[in-house]
């Protein structure tokens, strides 16, 4: 059973409506968010709409019995903090347990000398991740209307909108076909290593470390040949790439010939992941062969820039620094009150589109 919010009458527990908000000019976005959250909490008109959206997404169709989960208000606060601060769940976990401003807004902060309520990391992740993009958009609309009620002097005043885009960068290294081939190979070896640890009797994988060492050295040799100059550079690159491809294809054949056991669900999951990485292995073997040995230009639409964050795009906005960015383009529309009216993740689109 999950409740909207029920602040426990615990000795020393600090009430939400008495949360002190920092008034410094350099506090960043968090104090401004805290002001809005506090106002939404104490105003029935707005908190009722927020709770209706959260209930329709999280509690609809579920029994009103059982162990109580995280309160809807706490989920809402944590979700807004994560979005506004653009932080990871690790950083959100830290704020939820050690930032007194956020904790009092959540209704869990206690005064000095009293026992502190602590959230588990998995509890935060499981609950905040319940809010999908559609739900976040609905909540954003409520917050937008709340902001206009606060800032707009006249109800009939027209909105002045502007749209701009920026790149949300992915956490990836600079992509080349030869280092992406190494990423694919090492992940295949990681999965094979997990099977080797779980089932020591599996034949053929005793020299796991040697496979890893040879492939990594071959990848570095291609990179070194590509970055060096001098006479015979093209021949050195081809020679290094040919050896690298020979080792990668040998690994590919070994993986295809291996018969990894599938005893339980975890084995099935590992095999599914292995198949995906083997597809990447095959893709980059093909691209490296075509680009260097066959001297073919790889079409841009065939390229992949990360095997871990596959949505990553190669974005060039005509800037001098940086001239290239790796990530996804995000377009946002704001009004004269600096409120975000709309946003869109752009799929292989330019600003003009």
Phi, psi and omega in degrees: 000130182241131183258160175299295173193139179214094182289121184290139177277074181259140181303123178091354182287131184270129182289149182295318185290355176251016181297121177283129182256128177300138183252008179294150183281345185249028183279354181079201185278337187297313178300323178295320176297319181299320177300314181295315181297319179297317180294320178296320182296319185273354181253108183305324181304320185270318182292332177295318179292321178297314181294324178299317179294315181295320180294320180295332181270319192259318188254352183299131176080004181257151181292148180269032178232173177101184183292133180292137178264189178297136180299149181299323179297319179296320177298316181299313180299312182296321179296318180292321178297317181296318181291314183293319182275347181054057186241165178279171177292332176296316179291324178295321177301317180296314180297319182295333184255340188229356177260113187294327179296310180295320182295321179290324175296331178279346179084024182238000183280141179242157179289175182298134177092352179258155182295136182266134174282133182242139176263143173277147180302313184295327178296317178296312182299312184297323184277314182294325181288355175291337183276108180276180185297322180297317179295318179299322178295319178296317179295322179297325179294320177296314180296323178297314179296320177299316179296320179293324178296326181283315190266327185288128180281323180235134183299325184274002181297133181285151177271138174256109188254147172220146181239134178219162181231155175210166183263123170273108189286141174276156177271076184227155173278167180296124189275130167227156182298327182284327176279335173288329174295319177295317176304315181295316182295315183292327177290325174298318178294325177299315180294316177299323178295324178294320176294321180297322179291319182285323181234083185300342183278356179298125183278154169093000184237027180288334183259044181301316181297324180292319176302313182297315182297314183295318180293319180294318178296322179294320177297317180295325179296320177295317179297318180294317179296324181289326184271346181276168178240202176094176182291140177077022182299313183300321180292322178294320179297314181296320180296316179294318180294322180297317178295317179301314180294325177298315179293319181294320179291326177296319176296318180301315179295321180295320178294320179294327181279342183286147178241087181284135182292149176232082185270322183224184183295325180295325176295317180298321178295317180298320180294321177299316179294319180299318179300320179296315180292329176292327175296319176296318179303313179296320181298314185279335169299314180297314184291320179294319178298312182294319185288316186264309185282321181267354180055043180258144175274122182282124177301144184301323183292344178273346187280147175234138188253356174194138176273351181260324177237081190293341180286350185302133178243154175270110189243124177238111184260012179081014179275158176280316178225117350277149180281338178223138175233146181246118181164216178233142178278130178240126178255133178233143176247124180239160178254187183290350178262010181063028174264139180281114182275322181204162177207158179207134171277120186273129181261101178051043181240151173263172180301321183293337181273000000 
